[in-house]
């Protein structure tokens, strides 16, 4: 009898692709033994399965989709195909933290919060978050690798970033819950740990329609408790404050108004609050929020956005940051920056990131911070991070340049196990010292600090498995004539095609931001008018790119062929009756009117308000009368 192969069939039979149930069964068997004694780089799930499904390439990349398996659902794939998404709505509670401050009258509550290791969160949260900037980085997040795919390689938020930016503990017990909390259990927890009545607890969870409580409800019921209150009231208020704190920062969800009651279980014993790895749980939660926001239909981003925004400021200081000159290295690095909303549009930030060079990245931003806060060893841990029911992989081997090492081709990312296997995950995490990258896995250090070096074959490999450019070339605010010619011709007979092309041109110039000159906007309006009017002559005048103005040191949208200021045609004044108003001459950059040809597509705009029309002439009798009366009044 012929021998059977791995798929369960004989070698003489035609080879068939395994079904989904068979693949899941093999993955389940692979996950039975987590191999806690092996280095995570040699995790069994890193190895390629012989029967693994082969994916075809995606438009704009990746060519090899064996890594980014779910890229067809990614927002970047939709953007490349011409669909766009508005900037995400951000859940940021930085301003709400100031509504409940711990002053001298609440020193006993502050002492407990300080011992928990969460006190830095009360002062380092940003009140402002930039929607275009965070949305553009979210479009580069890839769930399979839990990294941002930049044009030159991968980057991510590491445990070192969390420890330096927030100054909260990244080592300790893993935050885990045995099972999801039901509403009845949440009510019982509120009564036991916060001292509320059954009626109050039921009313609050019913209003939230989930096992959660509103942040406003916590402030209204517990913010007035001071040191003069009873010990039980102070204990209840301390738990409520900590729940309010993590709900506004580490575990901010997309409800934007509430926090899950399940985190209250972590504050049952206030003396043990500081024993949890809050930084690792915060990072896992943020990873999951970024993963969810990569779906095209999602319109909101949760998680601790101060961590994400400060990480961008640290690694891209020349592009987005505004430093605070009064900062000292003894404080969290989140306080080093003045958060602000960048004036650019989302498309403008996309294009800036598409053009980003490796020399514009600060790979090791915490060099001056190391004297008081050295690199934690757990930052080299390779495995899974957990926060309740959220489990996310953590791959420092994919971002070696952020640790000062030469980037090599990393092993395949492993799939995290199910959240219900919390015992195995906790055992793996407790022995994290056995699962850090070895010196051999880290490789060689960069020849120059912060150079961001990689092995020669890295970029060729990365170009095949990644989607490096987010904004498609034909939709950029400065694309070439070849890309422009691929749009529908405005000479088409249908009005829908002409309208679509005119709207495309207007969208391009609007997305370029406010830094463009007035000529750019007028040029786009001129050509859009020609398209809608069906004027082929207007299009012919744009077939040759116009030279860039001498005053521009860098290419700008004003130098594009269809934004040329030379297309403005001012109609000559009528030769018979002189106009009642004086029209100011056109700017120097505007070409003089043509001697002959079809009528111009634009109408001369009305004069500015500063040019007043001439006053109507008065007859001589009226003028004399006014003059005489004035003199007589002066004599009397």
XYZ file of C-alpha atoms in Angstrom:
636
model
C 0.000 0.000 0.000
C 1.474 3.397 -0.966
C 2.553 5.514 1.976
C 0.321 8.297 3.152
C 1.465 11.907 3.212
C 0.736 14.641 5.730
C -2.626 15.426 4.151
C -3.889 11.881 4.730
C -3.843 10.722 1.118
C -1.547 8.380 -0.795
C 1.270 9.544 -2.998
C -0.429 7.992 -6.066
C -3.589 10.048 -5.579
C -3.750 13.594 -6.934
C -2.591 16.109 -4.366
C -5.391 18.311 -3.049
C -5.400 21.504 -1.017
C -6.294 20.857 2.658
C -9.638 22.151 3.841
C -10.037 24.933 6.357
C -10.954 22.516 9.123
C -7.787 20.511 8.527
C -5.651 23.636 8.660
C -7.319 24.746 11.884
C -6.776 21.297 13.352
C -3.069 21.436 12.558
C -2.780 24.938 14.055
C -4.548 23.719 17.188
C -2.103 20.846 17.528
C 0.772 23.240 17.026
C -0.499 25.429 19.859
C -0.830 22.613 22.400
C 2.809 22.918 23.371
C 3.876 26.569 23.680
C 7.531 25.453 23.912
C 8.298 27.751 26.831
C 11.978 26.776 26.883
C 12.683 27.827 23.298
C 13.607 31.277 22.156
C 10.582 32.982 20.564
C 12.545 33.449 17.352
C 12.460 29.663 16.977
C 8.736 29.443 17.778
C 7.112 26.619 15.735
C 4.654 29.042 14.178
C 7.551 30.915 12.597
C 8.234 27.971 10.336
C 6.508 27.909 6.946
C 3.923 25.183 6.560
C 4.331 23.116 3.410
C 0.582 23.206 2.774
C 0.278 26.918 3.471
C -2.078 28.792 1.198
C -0.359 30.904 -1.429
C -1.677 34.448 -1.945
C -1.375 36.501 -5.071
C 0.033 39.991 -4.999
C -2.098 43.071 -4.343
C -2.222 46.276 -6.447
C 0.555 48.550 -5.272
C 2.032 45.742 -3.199
C 2.673 43.500 -1.451
C 3.775 41.192 -4.245
C 4.095 38.309 -1.794
C 1.093 38.236 0.545
C 2.287 35.332 2.644
C 2.990 37.820 5.476
C 0.180 40.372 5.159
C -2.583 37.823 4.688
C -5.488 40.165 5.419
C -4.266 43.074 3.311
C -7.309 42.883 1.005
C -9.372 44.165 3.959
C -6.890 46.901 4.857
C -7.742 50.570 4.456
C -4.527 51.070 2.449
C -5.782 48.595 -0.158
C -9.014 50.572 -0.514
C -7.121 53.855 -0.805
C -4.952 52.421 -3.559
C -8.083 51.427 -5.504
C -9.433 54.981 -5.340
C -11.658 54.837 -2.238
C -10.830 57.292 0.504
C -11.540 57.550 4.209
C -11.852 60.711 6.246
C -9.577 61.287 9.260
C -10.468 59.075 12.184
C -12.389 60.361 15.162
C -10.027 60.208 18.132
C -10.931 59.178 21.670
C -8.786 61.424 23.840
C -9.612 62.159 27.504
C -6.665 64.406 28.302
C -8.929 67.288 29.307
C -11.131 65.095 31.534
C -8.218 64.214 33.803
C -8.043 67.810 34.960
C -11.632 67.619 36.154
C -10.538 65.319 38.994
C -7.228 66.414 40.470
C -5.664 65.238 43.711
C -4.790 68.258 45.830
C -3.544 68.529 49.413
C -6.990 67.700 50.758
C -6.771 64.293 49.076
C -3.204 63.364 50.004
C -4.178 59.884 51.215
C -5.616 59.019 47.810
C -2.533 60.412 46.071
C -0.184 58.293 48.215
C -1.932 55.109 47.088
C -1.906 56.239 43.448
C 1.803 57.035 43.708
C 2.598 53.574 45.071
C 0.657 51.982 42.213
C 3.095 53.347 39.634
C 0.297 55.089 37.704
C 0.835 58.589 39.075
C 2.701 59.828 35.929
C -0.494 59.353 33.945
C -2.150 62.192 35.851
C 0.215 64.774 34.346
C 1.610 63.484 31.038
C -1.585 63.045 29.041
C -1.920 65.283 25.980
C -5.048 67.374 25.798
C -4.822 67.714 21.999
C -4.401 64.951 19.409
C -3.812 65.518 15.699
C -6.360 63.647 13.586
C -4.517 63.799 10.213
C -1.218 62.676 11.707
C -2.581 59.763 13.750
C -4.888 58.682 10.932
C -2.018 58.603 8.442
C 0.094 56.420 10.736
C -2.874 54.157 11.384
C -3.093 53.524 7.635
C 0.438 52.119 7.787
C -0.219 49.706 10.656
C -0.198 46.023 9.690
C -1.982 43.628 12.096
C 0.044 40.532 11.206
C 3.378 42.098 12.146
C 2.063 44.679 14.679
C 4.354 47.264 13.079
C 4.093 50.400 10.977
C 5.220 49.700 7.409
C 7.180 52.776 6.391
C 8.795 53.317 2.957
C 12.185 52.108 4.249
C 11.170 49.324 6.652
C 9.159 48.487 9.737
C 8.834 50.474 12.950
C 6.688 49.974 16.049
C 6.040 51.086 19.610
C 8.193 48.959 21.903
C 8.188 48.361 25.638
C 11.181 50.671 25.789
C 9.045 53.432 24.263
C 6.316 52.844 26.828
C 8.757 52.937 29.754
C 10.464 56.114 28.501
C 7.386 58.038 27.378
C 5.059 57.206 30.285
C 7.321 56.078 33.168
C 4.898 53.318 34.174
C 5.963 49.726 35.017
C 6.389 47.355 32.056
C 7.280 44.322 34.180
C 5.127 42.473 36.676
C 2.056 40.278 36.593
C 0.137 39.991 33.363
C -3.305 41.632 33.414
C -5.684 38.774 32.836
C -9.325 38.011 33.580
C -10.801 34.509 33.742
C -13.801 35.358 31.548
C -15.728 38.360 30.205
C -17.767 40.178 32.821
C -21.555 40.060 32.653
C -23.819 42.934 33.682
C -24.994 41.189 36.868
C -21.401 40.528 37.899
C -20.524 44.143 37.170
C -23.318 45.351 39.439
C -22.103 43.102 42.251
C -18.544 44.380 41.777
C -19.679 48.013 42.011
C -21.533 47.310 45.242
C -18.611 45.444 46.780
C -15.650 47.601 45.752
C -17.214 51.070 45.409
C -19.878 50.895 48.100
C -22.781 51.825 45.854
C -26.291 50.469 46.274
C -27.817 47.828 44.025
C -30.205 50.390 42.581
C -27.428 52.850 41.695
C -25.266 50.141 40.155
C -28.110 48.693 38.089
C -29.210 52.130 36.908
C -25.684 53.025 35.773
C -24.943 49.795 33.855
C -28.396 49.961 32.307
C -27.698 53.467 31.067
C -24.377 52.338 29.599
C -26.073 49.233 28.131
C -22.977 47.234 29.017
C -20.917 46.210 32.079
C -19.450 49.710 32.196
C -19.830 52.965 34.092
C -19.599 56.508 32.862
C -16.540 58.574 33.669
C -18.847 61.431 34.625
C -20.661 59.168 37.096
C -17.376 58.318 38.827
C -16.463 61.997 39.176
C -19.880 63.019 40.460
C -19.993 60.327 43.149
C -16.381 60.229 44.420
C -14.475 63.412 43.525
C -15.768 65.261 46.606
C -14.282 62.782 49.114
C -11.337 64.224 51.070
C -8.975 63.102 53.820
C -11.607 64.083 56.375
C -13.916 61.322 55.159
C -14.075 57.843 56.659
C -11.527 55.186 55.804
C -14.053 53.191 53.786
C -15.047 56.232 51.758
C -11.388 57.012 51.047
C -10.805 53.425 49.934
C -13.851 53.534 47.651
C -12.759 56.894 46.230
C -9.234 55.606 45.594
C -10.564 52.671 43.584
C -12.912 54.968 41.696
C -10.059 57.374 40.904
C -7.832 54.576 39.601
C -10.689 53.225 37.472
C -11.291 56.717 36.128
C -7.558 57.129 35.461
C -7.065 53.956 33.404
C -10.369 54.584 31.605
C -9.115 57.980 30.463
C -5.634 56.779 29.532
C -4.449 53.187 29.168
C -7.767 51.571 28.252
C -9.733 54.364 26.597
C -12.389 52.646 24.516
C -14.436 53.937 21.611
C -17.487 54.661 23.725
C -15.639 57.913 24.593
C -17.652 58.271 27.798
C -17.352 55.086 29.870
C -14.903 52.531 31.248
C -15.340 48.786 31.685
C -16.067 47.666 35.251
C -13.865 44.595 34.814
C -10.735 46.709 35.494
C -12.084 47.398 38.975
C -11.068 43.854 39.913
C -7.415 44.936 39.567
C -7.936 47.453 42.396
C -9.485 45.064 44.879
C -6.245 44.921 46.848
C -4.804 48.428 46.660
C -1.429 47.253 47.959
C -1.009 45.008 44.871
C -1.809 47.580 42.188
C 1.874 48.309 41.581
C 2.650 44.640 40.871
C 0.993 44.625 37.420
C 2.741 45.215 34.088
C 0.610 48.212 33.181
C 2.868 49.270 30.325
C 2.681 45.864 28.612
C -1.119 45.816 28.960
C -1.375 49.359 27.589
C 0.735 48.382 24.579
C -1.358 45.286 23.850
C -4.551 47.348 24.064
C -3.162 50.026 21.720
C -2.012 47.353 19.259
C -5.558 45.998 19.121
C -7.093 49.445 18.646
C -4.724 50.151 15.759
C -5.540 46.776 14.229
C -9.267 47.481 14.393
C -8.812 50.935 12.848
C -7.075 49.458 9.775
C -10.449 48.231 8.514
C -11.929 50.599 5.965
C -15.359 50.759 7.590
C -13.977 51.812 11.011
C -14.205 55.542 11.732
C -12.787 55.817 15.274
C -9.512 55.164 17.092
C -9.218 54.362 20.797
C -6.373 53.433 23.104
C -3.905 55.725 24.837
C -3.282 58.214 22.028
C -0.762 60.177 24.096
C 1.575 57.198 23.802
C 1.111 57.006 20.033
C 1.440 60.747 19.488
C 4.518 61.117 21.692
C 6.112 58.141 19.903
C 5.633 59.953 16.582
C 7.122 63.140 18.032
C 10.163 61.220 19.306
C 10.976 59.372 16.087
C 9.973 62.053 13.560
C 10.917 65.306 15.308
C 11.619 67.280 12.130
C 8.198 66.590 10.650
C 5.619 66.932 13.403
C 7.051 67.859 16.796
C 7.126 71.072 18.801
C 9.463 70.640 21.799
C 8.996 72.135 25.236
C 12.267 73.873 26.116
C 11.580 73.647 29.867
C 11.609 69.849 29.853
C 14.053 67.935 32.068
C 15.028 64.265 31.649
C 13.707 63.326 35.077
C 10.133 63.585 33.787
C 8.297 61.310 31.306
C 9.201 61.955 27.691
C 5.549 62.631 26.888
C 6.055 66.000 28.619
C 8.916 66.873 26.289
C 6.508 67.926 23.534
C 3.848 70.549 23.070
C 0.953 68.703 21.434
C -0.637 70.572 18.582
C -2.899 69.928 15.631
C -0.955 70.098 12.386
C -2.657 72.250 9.735
C -2.058 69.735 6.928
C -4.776 67.593 5.416
C -4.765 63.802 5.683
C -3.664 63.417 2.077
C -0.833 65.875 2.632
C 0.457 63.826 5.593
C 0.158 60.631 3.549
C 2.305 62.072 0.816
C 4.866 63.361 3.309
C 5.178 59.867 4.760
C 5.407 58.359 1.269
C 8.397 60.631 0.584
C 9.975 60.025 3.982
C 13.681 59.194 3.898
C 15.539 57.008 6.362
C 17.736 59.960 7.333
C 14.673 61.851 8.609
C 14.018 59.268 11.346
C 15.406 59.503 14.873
C 16.098 55.826 15.537
C 17.438 56.204 19.090
C 15.642 59.179 20.657
C 16.297 58.273 24.299
C 20.091 58.570 24.413
C 19.960 61.524 26.817
C 17.275 59.736 28.830
C 19.368 56.623 29.516
C 21.259 58.114 32.454
C 18.173 57.985 34.670
C 16.061 55.469 32.746
C 18.205 52.794 31.088
C 16.910 50.419 28.440
C 14.767 47.754 30.178
C 15.800 44.197 29.414
C 12.188 43.195 28.852
C 12.165 45.357 25.725
C 13.995 42.446 24.022
C 11.226 40.016 24.977
C 9.744 38.236 21.938
C 6.332 36.717 22.524
C 2.781 37.822 23.310
C 1.354 40.713 25.288
C -1.982 40.371 27.041
C -4.616 42.706 28.430
C -7.709 40.866 29.554
C -9.134 39.184 26.470
C -6.699 40.993 24.137
C -3.597 39.060 23.040
C -1.159 40.622 20.581
C 2.286 39.496 19.329
C 5.359 41.553 20.146
C 8.265 41.360 17.658
C 11.404 43.338 18.572
C 13.351 41.352 15.947
C 11.461 43.266 13.243
C 12.630 46.699 14.493
C 16.274 46.127 15.431
C 17.213 49.581 14.157
C 15.217 51.155 16.994
C 17.647 49.453 19.400
C 20.769 50.528 17.495
C 21.304 47.257 15.603
C 21.539 46.497 11.891
C 18.173 45.297 10.617
C 18.130 41.788 9.158
C 15.326 39.850 7.484
C 13.161 38.824 10.448
C 11.516 35.410 10.884
C 7.868 34.961 10.071
C 5.497 36.546 12.611
C 3.724 34.038 14.785
C -0.002 33.882 15.374
C -0.932 34.575 19.009
C -2.796 31.839 20.895
C -6.386 32.168 22.012
C -7.136 34.448 24.998
C -8.758 31.597 26.941
C -5.366 29.933 27.323
C -4.406 32.512 29.921
C -2.516 30.054 32.124
C 0.001 29.211 29.416
C 0.376 32.876 28.483
C 0.970 33.872 32.080
C 3.570 31.138 32.520
C 5.303 32.271 29.343
C 5.261 35.905 30.512
C 6.503 35.109 34.017
C 9.593 33.503 32.464
C 10.207 36.369 30.067
C 13.931 36.324 30.813
C 14.083 32.982 28.968
C 12.453 34.474 25.881
C 14.490 37.576 25.102
C 16.454 37.859 21.898
C 19.906 36.364 22.195
C 23.027 38.229 21.138
C 23.115 36.095 18.007
C 19.525 37.052 17.148
C 20.243 40.746 17.668
C 23.186 40.676 15.266
C 25.640 43.526 14.872
C 25.298 47.087 16.080
C 25.094 49.934 13.577
C 28.401 51.468 12.591
C 27.091 54.915 13.492
C 24.580 55.699 16.192
C 21.144 56.336 14.761
C 22.118 55.476 11.184
C 19.276 52.988 10.696
C 21.346 50.483 8.758
C 20.058 47.225 7.286
C 21.597 44.275 5.493
C 21.818 44.632 1.672
C 19.092 42.071 0.947
C 16.591 43.557 3.405
C 15.004 46.184 1.141
C 14.526 43.732 -1.741
C 12.721 41.387 0.635
C 10.736 44.212 2.241
C 9.630 45.548 -1.128
C 8.029 42.188 -1.913
C 6.094 41.676 1.318
C 5.051 45.243 2.152
C 2.824 48.060 0.919
C 5.307 50.907 1.089
C 3.333 53.702 -0.609
C -0.173 54.519 0.606
C -1.292 57.357 -1.667
C -1.724 56.095 -5.268
C 0.294 58.111 -7.824
C -2.732 59.064 -9.936
C -4.394 60.713 -6.925
C -1.470 62.697 -5.584
C -1.640 66.455 -5.437
C 1.379 66.680 -7.746
C 1.206 63.761 -10.143
C 2.732 63.855 -13.629
C 1.186 64.326 -17.070
C 1.327 60.587 -17.743
C -0.756 59.853 -14.671
C -3.063 62.736 -15.524
C -3.701 61.337 -19.003
C -5.058 58.134 -17.450
C -8.063 60.037 -16.081
C -11.261 60.164 -18.188
C -10.945 62.562 -21.109
C -12.939 65.760 -20.713
C -13.702 65.620 -24.445
C -16.138 62.793 -23.751
C -19.735 63.461 -24.633
C -21.261 62.493 -21.281
C -21.707 65.202 -18.685
C -21.022 62.720 -15.851
C -17.489 62.081 -17.122
C -16.754 65.789 -17.410
C -18.086 66.450 -13.929
C -16.014 63.592 -12.496
C -12.844 64.942 -14.085
C -13.511 68.484 -12.923
C -14.162 67.291 -9.379
C -10.943 65.268 -9.476
C -8.917 68.362 -10.338
C -10.589 70.407 -7.625
C -10.034 67.671 -5.061
C -6.343 67.529 -5.913
C -5.759 71.231 -5.404
C -7.848 71.306 -2.209
C -5.922 68.377 -0.726
C -2.674 70.237 -1.320
C -3.328 72.400 1.733
C -3.304 76.126 2.324
C 0.386 76.603 1.606
C -0.218 76.761 -2.152
C -0.331 80.086 -3.950
C -3.487 81.731 -5.200
C -2.416 80.980 -8.778
C -2.713 77.276 -8.053
C -6.338 77.578 -6.995
C -7.241 79.874 -9.891
C -5.522 77.552 -12.353
C -7.530 74.575 -11.134
C -10.761 76.566 -11.366
C -9.835 77.657 -14.883
C -9.298 74.134 -16.127
C -12.344 72.786 -14.298
C -14.393 75.495 -16.007
C -12.962 74.459 -19.378
C -13.803 70.823 -18.728
C -17.388 71.556 -17.734
C -17.819 73.933 -20.690
C -16.405 71.343 -23.104
C -13.607 73.627 -24.269
C -10.900 71.591 -25.983
C -8.759 74.705 -26.439
C -8.284 74.994 -22.677
C -6.977 71.466 -22.546
C -4.667 72.057 -25.471
C -3.032 74.960 -23.722
C -2.036 72.619 -20.882
C -0.434 69.921 -22.948
C 3.027 71.339 -22.304
C 4.178 71.875 -18.745
C 4.874 75.468 -17.879
C 8.283 76.382 -16.443
C 8.498 76.728 -12.686
C 8.751 80.272 -11.337
C 12.246 81.362 -10.492
C 11.240 82.213 -6.934
C 10.418 78.591 -6.123
C 13.364 76.580 -4.873
C 11.396 73.325 -4.771
C 8.693 71.960 -7.060
C 5.239 73.101 -6.051
C 1.740 72.396 -7.334
C 1.883 75.749 -9.123
C 4.319 74.248 -11.662
C 1.929 71.490 -12.699
C 0.720 71.659 -16.327
C -2.937 72.015 -15.411
C -2.319 74.531 -12.610
C -0.281 76.941 -14.749
C -1.047 80.628 -14.096
C -0.426 81.322 -17.786
C -3.897 79.999 -18.583
C -5.657 83.053 -17.172
C -7.115 85.199 -19.961
C -8.532 88.596 -19.128
C -11.051 89.892 -21.711
C -10.162 93.258 -23.271
C -12.254 96.227 -22.298
C -14.972 97.386 -24.693
C -13.846 100.123 -27.113
C -17.097 102.166 -27.145
C -18.349 103.257 -23.730
C -15.644 103.437 -21.068
C -16.362 101.371 -17.980
C -17.571 103.292 -14.913
C -15.004 101.525 -12.726
C -11.267 101.153 -13.044
C -10.134 97.514 -13.180
C -6.669 96.984 -11.645
C -4.073 95.473 -14.029
C -3.453 91.725 -13.759
C -0.472 90.432 -11.765
C 2.911 90.051 -13.412
C 2.614 86.257 -13.409
C -0.561 86.420 -15.522
C -0.153 86.342 -19.305
C -1.619 89.233 -21.411
C -4.835 88.581 -23.342
C -4.541 86.781 -26.647
C -4.985 88.817 -29.822
C -7.366 86.351 -31.381
C -9.090 83.102 -30.541
C -12.209 81.836 -28.846
C -13.812 83.791 -26.028
C -12.070 83.263 -22.692
C -13.651 80.856 -20.213
C -13.422 83.178 -17.211
C -15.141 86.443 -16.408
C -13.258 89.321 -14.886
C -13.870 89.286 -11.114
C -15.429 92.376 -9.536
C -12.986 94.962 -8.178
C -11.967 94.833 -4.518
C -14.047 96.656 -1.952
C -11.264 99.187 -1.458
C -11.937 100.705 -4.937
C -14.936 102.949 -4.376
C -17.128 103.959 -7.356
C -17.017 107.660 -8.326
C -19.597 109.815 -6.544
C -22.479 111.084 -8.701
C -21.902 114.624 -9.950
C -23.986 117.401 -8.414
C -25.371 120.247 -10.495
C -23.817 123.702 -10.048
C -26.889 125.207 -8.355
C -26.964 122.612 -5.632
C -23.226 122.977 -5.066
C -23.493 126.734 -4.716
C -26.401 126.483 -2.335
C -24.560 124.141 -0.048
C -21.494 126.370 -0.051
C -23.418 129.569 0.792
C -25.379 127.991 3.580
C -22.202 126.671 5.105
C -20.548 130.103 5.076
C -23.549 131.828 6.590
C -23.664 129.304 9.394
C -20.035 129.891 10.113
C -20.516 133.715 10.371
C -23.401 133.458 12.785
